[in-house]
PDB file of C-alpha atoms in Angstrom:
ATOM      1  CA  TYR A   1     115.087 134.203 149.133  1.00 60.00           C
ATOM      2  CA  ARG A   2     113.493 132.140 146.410  1.00 73.00           C
ATOM      3  CA  SER A   3     112.940 133.067 142.813  1.00 85.00           C
ATOM      4  CA  HIS A   4     113.615 131.475 139.451  1.00 88.00           C
ATOM      5  CA  ALA A   5     115.525 134.563 138.287  1.00 91.00           C
ATOM      6  CA  PHE A   6     117.769 134.396 141.363  1.00 88.00           C
ATOM      7  CA  ALA A   7     118.350 130.653 140.900  1.00 86.00           C
ATOM      8  CA  ASP A   8     119.244 131.235 137.242  1.00 88.00           C
ATOM      9  CA  ALA A   9     121.661 134.022 138.219  1.00 89.00           C
ATOM     10  CA  LEU A  10     123.460 131.686 140.619  1.00 88.00           C
ATOM     11  CA  GLY A  11     124.371 129.326 137.798  1.00 90.00           C
ATOM     12  CA  ASP A  12     126.479 126.494 139.270  1.00 90.00           C
ATOM     13  CA  ILE A  13     126.558 128.034 142.750  1.00 88.00           C
ATOM     14  CA  LYS A  14     124.570 126.022 145.285  1.00 87.00           C
ATOM     15  CA  HIS A  15     122.037 128.178 147.144  1.00 85.00           C
ATOM     16  CA  LYS A  16     121.848 127.327 150.843  1.00 82.00           C
ATOM     17  CA  TRP A  17     119.070 128.533 153.095  1.00 81.00           C
ATOM     18  CA  THR A  18     119.190 129.245 156.792  1.00 79.00           C
ATOM     19  CA  LYS A  19     116.639 127.686 159.096  1.00 80.00           C
ATOM     20  CA  PRO A  20     113.718 129.995 159.832  1.00 80.00           C
ATOM     21  CA  TYR A  21     113.519 131.369 163.370  1.00 81.00           C
ATOM     22  CA  ARG A  22     117.063 130.232 164.120  1.00 79.00           C
ATOM     23  CA  PRO A  23     118.998 133.369 165.158  1.00 78.00           C
ATOM     24  CA  GLN A  24     122.239 131.429 165.713  1.00 78.00           C
ATOM     25  CA  THR A  25     122.392 130.482 162.041  1.00 77.00           C
ATOM     26  CA  ASN A  26     121.291 133.879 160.787  1.00 81.00           C
ATOM     27  CA  GLY A  27     123.916 135.519 162.993  1.00 83.00           C
ATOM     28  CA  LYS A  28     126.644 133.439 161.369  1.00 81.00           C
ATOM     29  CA  VAL A  29     125.452 134.459 157.921  1.00 83.00           C
ATOM     30  CA  GLU A  30     125.198 138.126 158.876  1.00 87.00           C
ATOM     31  CA  ARG A  31     128.698 138.092 160.409  1.00 88.00           C
ATOM     32  CA  PHE A  32     130.127 136.462 157.289  1.00 90.00           C
ATOM     33  CA  ASN A  33     128.413 139.092 155.106  1.00 92.00           C
ATOM     34  CA  ARG A  34     129.942 141.852 157.248  1.00 94.00           C
ATOM     35  CA  THR A  35     133.413 140.286 156.993  1.00 94.00           C
ATOM     36  CA  LEU A  36     132.954 139.807 153.244  1.00 95.00           C
ATOM     37  CA  ALA A  37     132.102 143.484 152.812  1.00 96.00           C
ATOM     38  CA  THR A  38     134.887 144.893 154.993  1.00 96.00           C
ATOM     39  CA  GLU A  39     137.720 142.517 154.104  1.00 95.00           C
ATOM     40  CA  TRP A  40     136.970 141.924 150.434  1.00 96.00           C
ATOM     41  CA  ALA A  41     134.288 143.947 148.654  1.00 95.00           C
ATOM     42  CA  TYR A  42     135.188 147.382 150.063  1.00 95.00           C
ATOM     43  CA  ALA A  43     138.732 146.736 151.291  1.00 94.00           C
ATOM     44  CA  ALA A  44     140.280 148.095 148.098  1.00 95.00           C
ATOM     45  CA  ILE A  45     139.369 150.387 145.243  1.00 95.00           C
ATOM     46  CA  TYR A  46     138.559 148.442 142.095  1.00 95.00           C
ATOM     47  CA  ASP A  47     138.381 149.801 138.558  1.00 96.00           C
ATOM     48  CA  SER A  48     135.308 147.695 137.787  1.00 95.00           C
ATOM     49  CA  GLU A  49     133.019 145.032 139.168  1.00 94.00           C
ATOM     50  CA  GLN A  50     134.914 142.511 137.036  1.00 96.00           C
ATOM     51  CA  ALA A  51     138.168 143.524 138.750  1.00 96.00           C
ATOM     52  CA  ARG A  52     136.493 142.975 142.138  1.00 96.00           C
ATOM     53  CA  GLU A  53     135.096 139.601 141.052  1.00 95.00           C
ATOM     54  CA  ALA A  54     138.556 138.519 139.881  1.00 96.00           C
ATOM     55  CA  THR A  55     139.834 138.721 143.475  1.00 97.00           C
ATOM     56  CA  TYR A  56     136.975 136.773 145.083  1.00 96.00           C
ATOM     57  CA  GLN A  57     138.266 133.205 144.716  1.00 96.00           C
ATOM     58  CA  ASP A  58     141.644 134.139 146.226  1.00 96.00           C
ATOM     59  CA  TRP A  59     139.921 135.939 149.107  1.00 96.00           C
ATOM     60  CA  ILE A  60     137.600 133.003 149.824  1.00 95.00           C
ATOM     61  CA  HIS A  61     140.602 130.647 149.845  1.00 95.00           C
ATOM     62  CA  HIS A  62     142.399 132.962 152.280  1.00 95.00           C
ATOM     63  CA  TYR A  63     139.277 133.207 154.466  1.00 93.00           C
ATOM     64  CA  ASN A  64     138.764 129.438 154.602  1.00 91.00           C
ATOM     65  CA  HIS A  65     142.387 128.278 154.894  1.00 93.00           C
ATOM     66  CA  HIS A  66     144.669 131.032 156.207  1.00 94.00           C
ATOM     67  CA  ARG A  67     142.719 133.745 158.054  1.00 91.00           C
ATOM     68  CA  PRO A  68     142.625 133.326 161.853  1.00 91.00           C
ATOM     69  CA  HIS A  69     139.056 132.978 163.171  1.00 84.00           C
ATOM     70  CA  THR A  70     138.268 134.220 166.668  1.00 79.00           C
ATOM     71  CA  GLY A  71     135.440 131.695 167.091  1.00 79.00           C
ATOM     72  CA  ILE A  72     137.940 128.807 167.015  1.00 82.00           C
ATOM     73  CA  GLY A  73     140.712 130.326 169.083  1.00 84.00           C
ATOM     74  CA  GLY A  74     142.549 132.140 166.302  1.00 83.00           C
ATOM     75  CA  GLN A  75     143.019 129.023 164.197  1.00 83.00           C
ATOM     76  CA  ALA A  76     142.621 129.072 160.425  1.00 80.00           C
TER      77      ALA A  76
END
């Protein structure tokens, strides 16, 4: 997805694109989005979007460094 408004909204976040016509890459992105939704975004009831956002950095750290991943034999 490309747009100046979207790029401005990202701020300091680097936008990465998947390769077109590459289902392996798109599958990884889709699976991550599903995990993000079930384990972070909708895993708890938040009082506000700001309360949800406040938990994101901790969740991403857990996902990248502590959560077992089935694709690499249960390793973190």
